[in-house]
Short mmCIF file of C-alpha atoms in Angstrom, two decimals:
data_model
loop_
_atom_site.label_atom_id
_atom_site.label_comp_id
_atom_site.label_asym_id
_atom_site.label_seq_id
_atom_site.Cartn_x
_atom_site.Cartn_y
_atom_site.Cartn_z
CA UNK A 5 6.63 54.18 -7.77
CA UNK A 6 9.55 53.73 -10.25
CA UNK A 7 9.20 55.07 -13.37
CA UNK A 8 10.32 52.25 -16.02
CA UNK A 9 11.41 53.59 -19.26
CA UNK A 10 9.98 50.69 -21.04
CA UNK A 11 7.50 51.59 -23.82
CA UNK A 12 5.31 49.38 -22.16
CA UNK A 13 5.40 50.69 -18.50
CA UNK A 14 4.59 54.38 -20.62
CA UNK A 15 1.48 52.78 -22.51
CA UNK A 16 0.19 51.76 -19.33
CA UNK A 17 0.49 54.33 -17.40
CA UNK A 18 -0.73 56.93 -19.41
CA UNK A 19 -3.69 54.74 -20.45
CA UNK A 20 -4.58 54.74 -17.19
CA UNK A 21 -4.22 58.72 -17.12
CA UNK A 22 -7.01 58.59 -19.53
CA UNK A 23 -9.48 56.71 -18.12
CA UNK A 24 -8.89 58.91 -15.15
CA UNK A 25 -9.78 62.27 -16.56
CA UNK A 26 -12.37 60.67 -19.07
CA UNK A 27 -14.24 59.35 -16.90
CA UNK A 28 -14.63 63.41 -15.62
CA UNK A 29 -18.08 64.58 -15.71
CA UNK A 30 -16.58 67.54 -17.68
CA UNK A 31 -14.31 66.06 -19.99
CA UNK A 32 -15.59 67.72 -23.12
CA UNK A 33 -14.91 67.23 -27.12
CA UNK A 34 -11.62 69.04 -26.65
CA UNK A 35 -10.41 66.29 -24.49
CA UNK A 36 -12.03 63.94 -26.75
CA UNK A 37 -9.88 65.01 -30.10
CA UNK A 38 -6.54 64.58 -27.50
CA UNK A 39 -7.33 60.66 -26.73
CA UNK A 40 -8.24 60.14 -30.56
CA UNK A 41 -4.54 61.68 -31.56
CA UNK A 42 -2.88 59.55 -27.72
CA UNK A 43 -4.72 56.19 -29.29
CA UNK A 44 -3.19 55.86 -32.45
CA UNK A 45 0.32 57.97 -31.29
CA UNK A 46 2.26 54.44 -30.56
CA UNK A 47 1.18 50.77 -31.44
CA UNK A 48 0.92 49.78 -27.89
CA UNK A 49 -1.99 52.93 -26.37
CA UNK A 50 -4.74 51.18 -27.96
CA UNK A 51 -3.87 48.16 -25.99
CA UNK A 52 -2.80 49.94 -22.71
CA UNK A 53 -6.26 51.86 -22.71
CA UNK A 54 -8.31 48.35 -22.88
CA UNK A 55 -6.59 47.07 -19.82
CA UNK A 56 -6.53 49.50 -18.27
CA UNK A 57 -10.96 50.24 -18.42
CA UNK A 58 -11.18 46.35 -17.86
CA UNK A 59 -10.58 47.11 -14.65
CA UNK A 60 -12.10 50.17 -14.50
CA UNK A 61 -15.71 49.06 -14.93
CA UNK A 62 -14.40 45.64 -13.05
CA UNK A 63 -14.16 47.52 -10.10
CA UNK A 64 -17.34 49.20 -11.44
CA UNK A 65 -19.44 46.61 -11.37
CA UNK A 66 -18.20 44.96 -8.33
CA UNK A 67 -17.94 48.38 -6.25
CA UNK A 68 -21.12 47.73 -3.29
CA UNK A 69 -18.98 44.01 -3.26
CA UNK A 70 -16.27 45.67 -2.89
CA UNK A 71 -17.76 48.21 -0.31
CA UNK A 72 -18.83 44.99 2.01
CA UNK A 73 -15.18 43.63 2.03
CA UNK A 74 -13.00 46.69 2.85
CA UNK A 75 -16.19 46.88 5.71
CA UNK A 76 -14.92 43.90 7.09
CA UNK A 77 -11.52 44.24 6.22
CA UNK A 78 -9.44 43.74 10.30
CA UNK A 79 -8.44 46.72 11.88
CA UNK A 80 -8.22 45.61 15.65
CA UNK A 81 -10.20 48.56 16.83
CA UNK A 82 -13.64 47.66 15.15
CA UNK A 83 -15.60 44.88 17.14
CA UNK A 84 -18.50 45.55 15.51
CA UNK A 85 -17.83 43.08 12.94
CA UNK A 86 -17.17 39.68 12.23
CA UNK A 87 -13.32 39.33 10.42
CA UNK A 88 -13.22 36.84 7.64
CA UNK A 89 -10.87 34.00 7.79
CA UNK A 90 -7.75 34.46 5.62
CA UNK A 91 -8.56 32.84 2.34
CA UNK A 92 -6.33 29.79 0.79
CA UNK A 93 -5.25 31.90 -2.58
CA UNK A 94 -3.40 34.42 -0.64
CA UNK A 95 -0.83 32.59 1.46
CA UNK A 96 1.48 32.43 -0.84
CA UNK A 97 1.67 36.81 0.06
CA UNK A 98 -0.44 36.11 2.64
CA UNK A 99 2.27 37.81 5.28
CA UNK A 100 2.67 41.15 3.85
CA UNK A 101 -0.95 42.10 2.43
CA UNK A 102 -1.97 41.59 5.98
CA UNK A 103 0.61 44.28 6.78
CA UNK A 104 -0.41 46.10 4.49
CA UNK A 105 -3.96 45.25 5.18
CA UNK A 106 -3.83 46.67 8.66
CA UNK A 107 -2.37 49.90 7.45
CA UNK A 108 -4.44 50.68 5.36
CA UNK A 109 -7.81 49.60 7.11
CA UNK A 110 -6.27 51.46 10.10
CA UNK A 111 -6.19 55.18 8.36
CA UNK A 112 -9.71 56.29 8.23
CA UNK A 113 -9.41 57.74 11.32
CA UNK A 114 -7.34 59.57 11.12
CA UNK A 115 -8.14 61.05 7.79
CA UNK A 116 -11.58 61.43 8.87
CA UNK A 117 -11.05 64.95 11.70
CA UNK A 118 -9.83 66.93 8.47
CA UNK A 119 -12.00 66.21 5.79
CA UNK A 120 -15.34 66.73 8.39
CA UNK A 121 -13.62 70.73 9.72
CA UNK A 122 -13.50 70.88 6.00
CA UNK A 123 -16.48 70.25 4.12
CA UNK A 124 -17.80 71.47 7.21
CA UNK A 125 -16.53 74.23 6.88
CA UNK A 126 -16.93 74.72 2.59
CA UNK A 127 -20.82 74.20 3.41
CA UNK A 128 -20.65 77.22 6.08
CA UNK A 129 -22.28 74.97 8.24
CA UNK A 130 -22.10 75.43 12.43
CA UNK A 131 -22.27 71.72 12.69
CA UNK A 132 -19.48 71.52 15.65
CA UNK A 133 -15.54 69.66 14.55
CA UNK A 134 -14.90 66.89 16.11
CA UNK A 135 -13.56 66.68 19.10
CA UNK A 136 -10.84 64.19 18.67
CA UNK A 137 -11.78 61.68 21.77
CA UNK A 138 -14.17 59.80 19.97
CA UNK A 139 -17.70 60.07 22.09
CA UNK A 140 -18.10 63.49 22.49
CA UNK A 141 -21.75 63.18 20.18
CA UNK A 142 -23.41 65.74 18.36
CA UNK A 143 -27.00 65.62 18.59
CA UNK A 144 -29.77 67.97 16.83
CA UNK A 145 -33.35 67.87 16.45
CA UNK A 146 -34.92 68.36 12.50
CA UNK A 147 -38.61 68.36 12.73
CA UNK A 148 -40.56 70.04 9.59
CA UNK A 149 -44.41 71.21 10.10
CA UNK A 150 -46.78 70.40 6.39
CA UNK A 151 -45.75 71.77 3.01
CA UNK A 152 -42.27 71.87 4.22
CA UNK A 153 -38.95 69.71 2.62
CA UNK A 154 -35.47 70.78 4.87
CA UNK A 155 -32.20 69.67 3.52
CA UNK A 156 -29.85 68.60 6.24
CA UNK A 157 -25.89 69.01 5.13
CA UNK A 158 -24.22 66.90 8.01
CA UNK A 159 -20.26 67.21 7.80
CA UNK A 160 -18.95 64.10 6.37
CA UNK A 161 -20.58 65.30 3.13
CA UNK A 162 -23.70 63.05 3.87
CA UNK A 163 -26.91 64.82 2.89
CA UNK A 164 -30.50 64.45 4.16
CA UNK A 165 -33.39 65.26 2.74
CA UNK A 166 -36.72 65.66 5.01
CA UNK A 167 -40.07 65.33 3.74
CA UNK A 168 -43.04 67.26 5.10
CA UNK A 169 -43.92 66.12 8.72
CA UNK A 170 -41.10 64.36 9.18
CA UNK A 171 -38.48 64.24 12.87
CA UNK A 172 -35.57 63.33 12.74
CA UNK A 173 -32.41 64.10 15.62
CA UNK A 174 -28.89 63.00 14.29
CA UNK A 175 -26.13 62.07 16.24
CA UNK A 176 -21.76 62.38 15.11
CA UNK A 177 -20.26 60.79 17.43
CA UNK A 178 -16.70 59.63 16.52
CA UNK A 179 -17.46 56.24 16.08
CA UNK A 180 -20.82 56.33 15.02
CA UNK A 181 -23.55 58.97 12.90
CA UNK A 182 -26.70 57.66 14.36
CA UNK A 183 -29.80 59.23 12.81
CA UNK A 184 -33.09 58.25 14.06
CA UNK A 185 -36.63 58.45 12.19
CA UNK A 186 -38.87 59.42 15.14
CA UNK A 187 -41.68 60.31 12.42
CA UNK A 188 -41.61 61.10 8.72
CA UNK A 189 -39.57 60.44 6.11
CA UNK A 190 -36.41 61.53 4.17
CA UNK A 191 -33.74 60.45 1.62
CA UNK A 192 -30.39 59.65 3.49
CA UNK A 193 -27.08 60.52 0.51
CA UNK A 194 -24.03 58.68 2.39
CA UNK A 195 -20.98 58.99 2.12
CA UNK A 196 -19.36 55.45 3.68
CA UNK A 197 -17.05 55.50 6.21
CA UNK A 198 -16.26 51.90 7.08
CA UNK A 199 -14.75 53.27 10.76
CA UNK A 200 -17.89 55.35 11.24
CA UNK A 201 -21.50 53.52 10.13
CA UNK A 202 -24.11 55.26 9.17
CA UNK A 203 -27.19 53.81 11.17
CA UNK A 204 -31.11 55.15 10.89
CA UNK A 205 -33.62 53.93 13.73
CA UNK A 206 -37.19 53.56 12.81
CA UNK A 207 -40.13 51.44 13.23
CA UNK A 208 -38.26 49.78 15.69
CA UNK A 209 -35.29 48.27 12.72
CA UNK A 210 -31.87 49.60 12.63
CA UNK A 211 -30.85 50.33 8.56
CA UNK A 212 -27.62 50.37 7.95
CA UNK A 213 -25.82 51.88 5.29
CA UNK A 214 -23.16 49.79 3.20
CA UNK A 215 -22.15 52.91 0.95
CA UNK A 216 -25.10 54.30 -0.54
CA UNK A 217 -28.63 56.76 -1.10
CA UNK A 218 -31.44 55.53 0.08
CA UNK A 219 -35.19 56.53 1.08
CA UNK A 220 -36.67 55.23 4.04
CA UNK A 221 -40.17 56.09 5.43
CA UNK A 222 -41.52 55.86 9.23
CA UNK A 223 -45.37 56.05 8.99
CA UNK A 224 -47.38 55.12 11.73
CA UNK A 225 -45.46 52.11 12.76
CA UNK A 226 -45.24 51.01 9.37
CA UNK A 227 -41.79 51.67 8.19
CA UNK A 228 -40.18 51.85 4.18
CA UNK A 229 -36.83 51.59 2.64
CA UNK A 230 -35.80 51.82 -0.55
CA UNK A 231 -32.20 51.65 -1.51
CA UNK A 232 -30.99 53.78 -5.07
CA UNK A 233 -27.25 52.74 -4.69
CA UNK A 234 -25.13 50.92 -2.64
CA UNK A 235 -26.47 48.22 0.49
CA UNK A 236 -28.14 48.18 3.79
CA UNK A 237 -29.12 45.99 6.39
CA UNK A 238 -31.70 46.10 7.65
CA UNK A 239 -31.86 45.01 11.39
CA UNK A 240 -34.51 42.11 13.10
CA UNK A 241 -37.72 44.29 15.03
CA UNK A 242 -36.90 44.98 18.10
CA UNK A 243 -36.02 42.46 20.12
CA UNK A 244 -37.66 39.78 16.95
CA UNK A 245 -35.65 36.92 16.04
CA UNK A 246 -33.55 36.01 12.50
CA UNK A 247 -30.89 37.50 10.33
CA UNK A 248 -30.71 41.19 8.85
CA UNK A 249 -32.41 41.77 5.52
CA UNK A 250 -29.36 43.18 3.14
CA UNK A 251 -31.27 45.69 -0.11
CA UNK A 252 -29.74 45.88 -3.01
CA UNK A 253 -30.25 49.20 -5.69
CA UNK A 254 -33.26 49.02 -6.62
CA UNK A 255 -35.61 46.79 -4.13
CA UNK A 256 -37.77 47.19 -1.44
CA UNK A 257 -38.03 46.71 1.92
CA UNK A 258 -41.41 46.95 3.82
CA UNK A 259 -42.92 45.79 7.47
CA UNK A 260 -46.22 46.68 9.72
CA UNK A 261 -45.61 44.84 12.99
CA UNK A 262 -48.84 43.07 12.83
CA UNK A 263 -48.76 41.45 9.15
CA UNK A 264 -44.79 39.52 7.56
CA UNK A 265 -41.94 41.55 6.28
CA UNK A 266 -42.02 41.89 2.11
CA UNK A 267 -39.08 42.50 -0.52
CA UNK A 268 -40.64 44.20 -3.51
CA UNK A 269 -38.53 45.55 -6.80
CA UNK A 270 -38.64 49.19 -7.87
CA UNK A 271 -37.67 51.65 -9.82
CA UNK A 272 -35.35 54.52 -6.89
CA UNK A 273 -37.18 56.68 -9.04
CA UNK A 274 -39.77 56.89 -8.36
CA UNK A 275 -39.93 56.59 -4.74
CA UNK A 276 -37.06 59.19 -4.90
CA UNK A 277 -38.98 61.87 -7.03
CA UNK A 278 -41.19 63.59 -3.64
CA UNK A 279 -37.87 65.49 -3.49
CA UNK A 280 -37.78 66.72 -6.89
CA UNK A 281 -41.58 67.90 -6.39
CA UNK A 282 -42.76 64.78 -8.11
CA UNK A 283 -45.26 62.24 -6.72
CA UNK A 284 -45.86 58.47 -8.93
CA UNK A 285 -48.11 56.99 -8.22
CA UNK A 286 -48.63 52.64 -9.73
CA UNK A 287 -52.56 51.87 -8.63
CA UNK A 288 -52.91 53.14 -5.86
CA UNK A 289 -55.94 54.77 -3.56
CA UNK A 290 -57.48 58.25 -3.73
CA UNK A 291 -57.17 58.39 -0.06
CA UNK A 292 -52.78 57.34 0.06
CA UNK A 293 -53.04 60.14 -2.66
CA UNK A 294 -55.07 63.11 -0.68
CA UNK A 295 -53.04 61.81 3.06
CA UNK A 296 -50.07 62.38 1.49
CA UNK A 297 -51.27 66.27 -0.66
CA UNK A 298 -52.27 67.06 2.54
CA UNK A 299 -48.83 66.40 4.14
CA UNK A 300 -47.50 68.60 1.60
CA UNK A 301 -49.62 71.67 1.10
CA UNK A 302 -51.19 73.64 4.28
CA UNK A 303 -54.76 73.72 2.77
CA UNK A 304 -56.19 70.57 3.29
CA UNK A 305 -58.44 68.53 0.55
CA UNK A 306 -61.36 66.22 2.39
CA UNK A 307 -63.03 63.32 0.08
CA UNK A 308 -66.53 63.97 0.19
CA UNK A 309 -67.61 60.80 -1.15
CA UNK A 310 -66.30 58.20 0.73
CA UNK A 311 -66.74 55.86 -2.76
CA UNK A 312 -63.93 57.85 -4.68
CA UNK A 313 -61.27 56.72 -1.44
CA UNK A 314 -60.25 53.60 -3.43
CA UNK A 315 -61.31 55.24 -6.85
CA UNK A 316 -56.44 54.00 -8.02
CA UNK A 317 -54.31 56.32 -9.75
CA UNK A 318 -51.67 55.56 -11.15
CA UNK A 319 -49.56 58.59 -13.03
CA UNK A 320 -47.10 61.66 -11.70
CA UNK A 321 -47.94 64.06 -10.15
CA UNK A 322 -46.40 67.85 -9.59
CA UNK A 323 -46.53 69.82 -6.72
CA UNK A 324 -47.38 72.97 -7.30
CA UNK A 325 -50.37 73.85 -5.41
CA UNK A 326 -53.94 72.08 -4.53
CA UNK A 327 -56.33 73.40 -7.15
CA UNK A 328 -53.94 73.06 -9.95
CA UNK A 329 -53.61 69.01 -8.61
CA UNK A 330 -56.62 68.34 -8.40
CA UNK A 331 -58.55 70.30 -11.56
CA UNK A 332 -55.51 68.20 -13.44
CA UNK A 333 -56.58 64.45 -12.39
CA UNK A 334 -60.15 65.97 -12.31
CA UNK A 335 -59.41 65.23 -15.59
CA UNK A 336 -59.01 61.71 -15.73
CA UNK A 337 -60.67 60.94 -12.76
CA UNK A 338 -64.84 61.16 -11.72
CA UNK A 339 -64.11 64.07 -9.04
CA UNK A 340 -64.70 67.90 -9.27
CA UNK A 341 -64.05 70.11 -6.49
CA UNK A 342 -65.74 73.05 -4.58
CA UNK A 343 -64.30 74.85 -1.50
CA UNK A 344 -63.90 73.56 1.55
CA UNK A 345 -63.53 75.31 4.96
CA UNK A 346 -59.92 74.13 5.49
CA UNK A 347 -59.84 73.75 1.59
CA UNK A 348 -61.03 71.64 -0.79
CA UNK A 349 -63.87 68.90 -1.37
CA UNK A 350 -63.92 66.07 -3.45
CA UNK A 351 -67.27 64.97 -4.85
CA UNK A 352 -67.90 63.19 -7.34
CA UNK A 353 -68.66 64.55 -10.86
CA UNK B 30 -24.34 45.30 -36.62
CA UNK B 31 -26.03 47.01 -39.61
CA UNK B 32 -24.34 45.29 -43.40
CA UNK B 33 -21.91 48.07 -44.76
CA UNK B 34 -23.00 48.50 -48.36
CA UNK B 35 -25.11 51.39 -47.42
CA UNK B 36 -23.70 52.57 -45.10
CA UNK B 37 -20.79 53.54 -47.58
CA UNK B 38 -23.19 54.76 -49.98
CA UNK B 39 -24.28 57.39 -47.43
CA UNK B 40 -21.29 57.89 -46.21
CA UNK B 41 -19.97 59.38 -49.45
CA UNK B 42 -22.17 61.52 -49.44
CA UNK B 43 -22.51 62.99 -45.56
CA UNK B 44 -19.09 63.87 -45.11
CA UNK B 45 -19.47 64.14 -41.40
CA UNK B 46 -21.03 60.27 -41.49
CA UNK B 47 -18.18 58.98 -43.09
CA UNK B 48 -16.34 61.11 -40.50
CA UNK B 49 -17.98 58.50 -37.51
CA UNK B 50 -17.24 55.36 -39.36
CA UNK B 51 -14.57 55.95 -39.72
CA UNK B 52 -13.76 56.77 -35.53
CA UNK B 53 -16.21 55.19 -34.52
CA UNK B 54 -13.68 52.45 -32.13
CA UNK B 55 -12.66 55.09 -30.78
CA UNK B 56 -16.03 56.75 -29.98
CA UNK B 57 -16.33 53.75 -28.20
CA UNK B 58 -13.74 54.08 -26.31
CA UNK B 59 -13.48 57.99 -25.64
CA UNK B 60 -16.96 56.97 -23.50
CA UNK B 61 -16.26 53.78 -21.52
CA UNK B 62 -14.33 55.51 -19.49
CA UNK B 63 -16.90 56.81 -18.00
CA UNK B 64 -19.93 53.83 -18.65
CA UNK B 65 -20.24 51.01 -16.34
CA UNK B 66 -19.58 49.04 -19.46
CA UNK B 67 -18.47 49.02 -22.78
CA UNK B 68 -21.79 47.90 -23.99
CA UNK B 69 -22.82 50.47 -22.46
CA UNK B 70 -20.72 52.66 -24.22
CA UNK B 71 -22.25 50.52 -27.64
CA UNK B 72 -25.05 51.36 -26.43
CA UNK B 73 -23.78 55.32 -26.35
CA UNK B 74 -22.76 55.35 -29.84
CA UNK B 75 -25.32 54.08 -31.27
CA UNK B 76 -27.51 57.05 -29.21
CA UNK B 77 -24.29 59.23 -31.67
CA UNK B 78 -24.85 57.55 -34.60
CA UNK B 79 -28.91 58.02 -35.07
CA UNK B 80 -27.36 61.90 -34.68
CA UNK B 81 -25.26 62.19 -36.48
CA UNK B 82 -27.45 60.47 -39.96
CA UNK B 83 -29.83 62.56 -38.60
CA UNK B 84 -28.14 65.89 -39.35
CA UNK B 85 -28.54 67.55 -42.81
CA UNK B 86 -25.79 66.12 -45.01
CA UNK B 87 -25.65 69.30 -47.51
CA UNK B 88 -24.56 71.14 -44.32
CA UNK B 89 -20.76 72.03 -44.55
CA UNK B 90 -18.54 70.63 -41.65
CA UNK B 91 -15.37 72.32 -41.26
CA UNK B 92 -13.72 69.66 -38.60
CA UNK B 93 -15.75 66.48 -38.99
CA UNK B 94 -13.84 64.26 -35.31
CA UNK B 95 -13.76 67.36 -33.50
CA UNK B 96 -17.78 67.81 -34.32
CA UNK B 97 -17.75 63.86 -32.97
CA UNK B 98 -16.64 64.40 -29.90
CA UNK B 99 -18.08 67.12 -29.03
CA UNK B 100 -21.67 66.09 -29.32
CA UNK B 101 -19.95 62.26 -27.96
CA UNK B 102 -19.33 64.98 -24.72
CA UNK B 103 -23.17 66.60 -25.09
CA UNK B 104 -24.11 62.66 -25.44
CA UNK B 105 -23.11 61.68 -21.20
CA UNK B 106 -25.26 65.30 -20.33
CA UNK B 107 -27.73 62.34 -20.99
CA UNK B 108 -25.80 59.82 -19.08
CA UNK B 109 -28.55 59.96 -16.43
CA UNK B 110 -31.62 59.00 -19.05
CA UNK B 111 -29.79 55.91 -20.24
CA UNK B 112 -28.82 54.91 -16.13
CA UNK B 113 -32.36 55.39 -15.71
CA UNK B 114 -33.06 52.91 -19.07
CA UNK B 115 -30.67 50.65 -17.21
CA UNK B 116 -32.24 50.60 -13.70
CA UNK B 117 -35.35 49.86 -15.22
CA UNK B 118 -34.41 47.08 -17.16
CA UNK B 119 -32.84 45.83 -14.14
CA UNK B 120 -35.92 46.13 -12.36
CA UNK B 121 -38.10 44.48 -14.42
CA UNK B 122 -35.27 41.32 -14.24
CA UNK B 123 -35.75 41.56 -10.33
CA UNK B 124 -39.39 42.11 -10.49
CA UNK B 125 -39.61 38.22 -11.82
CA UNK B 126 -37.61 37.04 -9.09
CA UNK B 127 -39.47 39.02 -6.43
CA UNK B 128 -40.40 37.14 -3.33
CA UNK B 129 -43.46 37.69 -0.60
CA UNK B 130 -40.81 37.29 2.75
CA UNK B 131 -42.85 34.59 5.06
CA UNK B 132 -39.65 35.94 8.01
CA UNK B 133 -36.66 38.50 7.79
CA UNK B 134 -34.16 35.00 7.08
CA UNK B 135 -34.40 35.18 3.08
CA UNK B 136 -32.23 36.94 0.73
CA UNK B 137 -31.68 35.80 -2.90
CA UNK B 138 -28.80 33.99 -3.46
CA UNK B 139 -27.12 33.10 -6.49
CA UNK B 140 -25.86 29.62 -7.64
CA UNK B 141 -23.35 28.78 -4.80
CA UNK B 142 -20.03 28.41 -6.80
CA UNK B 143 -20.24 31.92 -9.13
CA UNK B 144 -21.25 33.50 -5.65
CA UNK B 145 -17.95 32.18 -4.12
CA UNK B 146 -15.72 33.10 -7.29
CA UNK B 147 -17.54 36.71 -7.01
CA UNK B 148 -17.03 37.33 -3.21
CA UNK B 149 -13.47 36.12 -4.04
CA UNK B 150 -12.67 38.63 -6.63
CA UNK B 151 -14.21 41.00 -4.31
CA UNK B 152 -12.01 40.41 -1.39
CA UNK B 153 -9.16 40.38 -3.77
CA UNK B 154 -9.69 43.96 -5.48
CA UNK B 155 -10.94 44.99 -1.43
CA UNK B 156 -7.67 44.25 -0.78
CA UNK B 157 -5.81 45.86 -3.08
CA UNK B 158 -8.04 49.23 -2.15
CA UNK B 159 -6.95 49.17 1.27
CA UNK B 160 -2.82 48.69 0.15
CA UNK B 161 -3.46 52.36 -1.59
CA UNK B 162 -1.91 55.73 0.32
CA UNK B 163 -5.44 57.23 2.68
CA UNK B 164 -6.18 60.12 0.24
CA UNK B 165 -6.05 58.06 -3.69
CA UNK B 166 -8.48 55.17 -1.34
CA UNK B 167 -10.26 57.53 -0.46
CA UNK B 168 -9.87 59.55 -3.87
CA UNK B 169 -11.08 55.99 -5.43
CA UNK B 170 -13.83 54.49 -3.11
CA UNK B 171 -15.47 57.25 -3.13
CA UNK B 172 -15.71 58.48 -7.29
CA UNK B 173 -14.89 54.75 -8.69
CA UNK B 174 -16.83 52.72 -6.30
CA UNK B 175 -20.09 55.14 -3.87
CA UNK B 176 -20.47 56.59 -7.97
CA UNK B 177 -19.15 60.20 -6.86
CA UNK B 178 -18.81 62.60 -9.29
CA UNK B 179 -15.47 63.56 -9.84
CA UNK B 180 -16.54 67.27 -8.85
CA UNK B 181 -18.69 65.82 -5.94
CA UNK B 182 -15.68 64.32 -4.56
CA UNK B 183 -13.36 66.84 -4.57
CA UNK B 184 -15.91 68.39 -2.92
CA UNK B 185 -16.19 66.02 0.20
CA UNK B 186 -12.25 65.45 0.41
CA UNK B 187 -12.29 69.44 0.11
CA UNK B 188 -9.36 69.07 -2.16
CA UNK B 189 -8.83 70.50 -6.44
CA UNK B 190 -10.54 68.83 -9.19
CA UNK B 191 -7.21 68.11 -10.43
CA UNK B 192 -6.25 66.73 -7.47
CA UNK B 193 -8.32 64.15 -7.01
CA UNK B 194 -7.70 63.28 -11.49
CA UNK B 195 -4.70 63.14 -10.28
CA UNK B 196 -5.42 60.36 -7.47
CA UNK B 197 -7.01 58.25 -9.32
CA UNK B 198 -5.07 58.24 -11.95
CA UNK B 199 -2.29 56.81 -9.37
CA UNK B 200 -4.17 54.85 -7.61
CA UNK B 201 -5.12 53.14 -11.01
CA UNK B 202 -1.19 52.80 -11.48
CA UNK B 203 -1.13 50.61 -8.37
CA UNK B 204 -4.05 48.74 -8.28
CA UNK B 205 -3.29 47.32 -11.50
CA UNK B 206 0.35 46.33 -10.58
CA UNK B 207 -0.92 44.78 -7.02
CA UNK B 208 -3.36 43.06 -9.26
CA UNK B 209 -0.52 41.69 -12.29
CA UNK B 210 0.61 39.56 -9.26
#
């Protein structure tokens, strides 16, 4: 933009540069001292900084809605999204805005390729560079066994963490990033791209990201989706009626083939803790804990006394090895362990 | 918050505390760029106050202001903790509005007029973002809207962190200009 020499303009530009500098996670005490000096260096600096911050915080507070809007901005290329009608308030300058909007919205397509290629090279990935002909999909399947976790870094910067005993396939094309979670659990850290929706197919539904970190669990036909950041939309059951359900941070969606779908509030950090080698339980039955442990370890644990299976467990379990887990649990619960052919057997104390 | 009387008495014998009281507002502004709101920045500075007040008043501090900013920057290392605190607060609020869905077409909705104003403003902000030059827009979107750190944004875009900072500053300049019209 043109460099206007006015004092207010300079204060404003400097304030915006300070917001950018201080929002860097590496900003340290030295930056603080320089910032402190700047605040008092000119009379308008403090007010200019306050104004820049207000806008900065507003963008943060409305981030999800803005991302959703950016998805919907018309560009004449995406056929899968409804085009919102031009709002009344935009009438005075509607023409230039719409023109600018069109050119802005077309850009992701052009910038996609170099970004993807750069990220893939940086990560040392074997992923093929996407062909410009948008429809050549690169598909790959990942399977984890008992006790295995796998981190899958995609060329677009998105990352998938796959839990034990899971099967997932990834198919990237120019038009869509499609993942199928046939069985198991995974955390998706998706780099948003309005031009290439990220869709996870699991338990007969499509989970579609709107710029997001979320966990999808599909085991025995039951689907659980938990969102940590951003939003996702979950389609209605295959062939079933109804609109998609939209989930925001801290919300969990659960559905099984038989019952109705449920929406609950959760602490997403608890759901995501398996990635860090911890499982968090809130009054869940011991049988469920044992089933989870049997996925995480080769050594298998069996509940010998059926009256133990329903014992409610609340707490954090650190996944080091099954013996250590059980010996810690036996401090709080009326259980003891004996070795068995496959691993461990749980008995009442 | 607390009355200034006891503060001043203690501050007299506590040079770091005195420096803190003098720089309190600046420290809030310093932390606010990385906090989600002014209130969150105030919370962080309150944590800083507790740390300062707990320090030995006799300890010799050669550059108290530099130490304060260093301590403030270190506070942000614990930011994750405060974010978790905030998300728990949100979860608590949500659990009160939690519902079991009979079908799939129910989503909790805010009051209609509020939602309309919010939606209109979001549209306005989104349109402003859409007018940014492509690289600038992508940097702003990844860092500010999707919450990636500047370091991670630089990684994903394959450019230097300095470049991301410049993109963010440039984006703020253009967005402020556009939204003023």
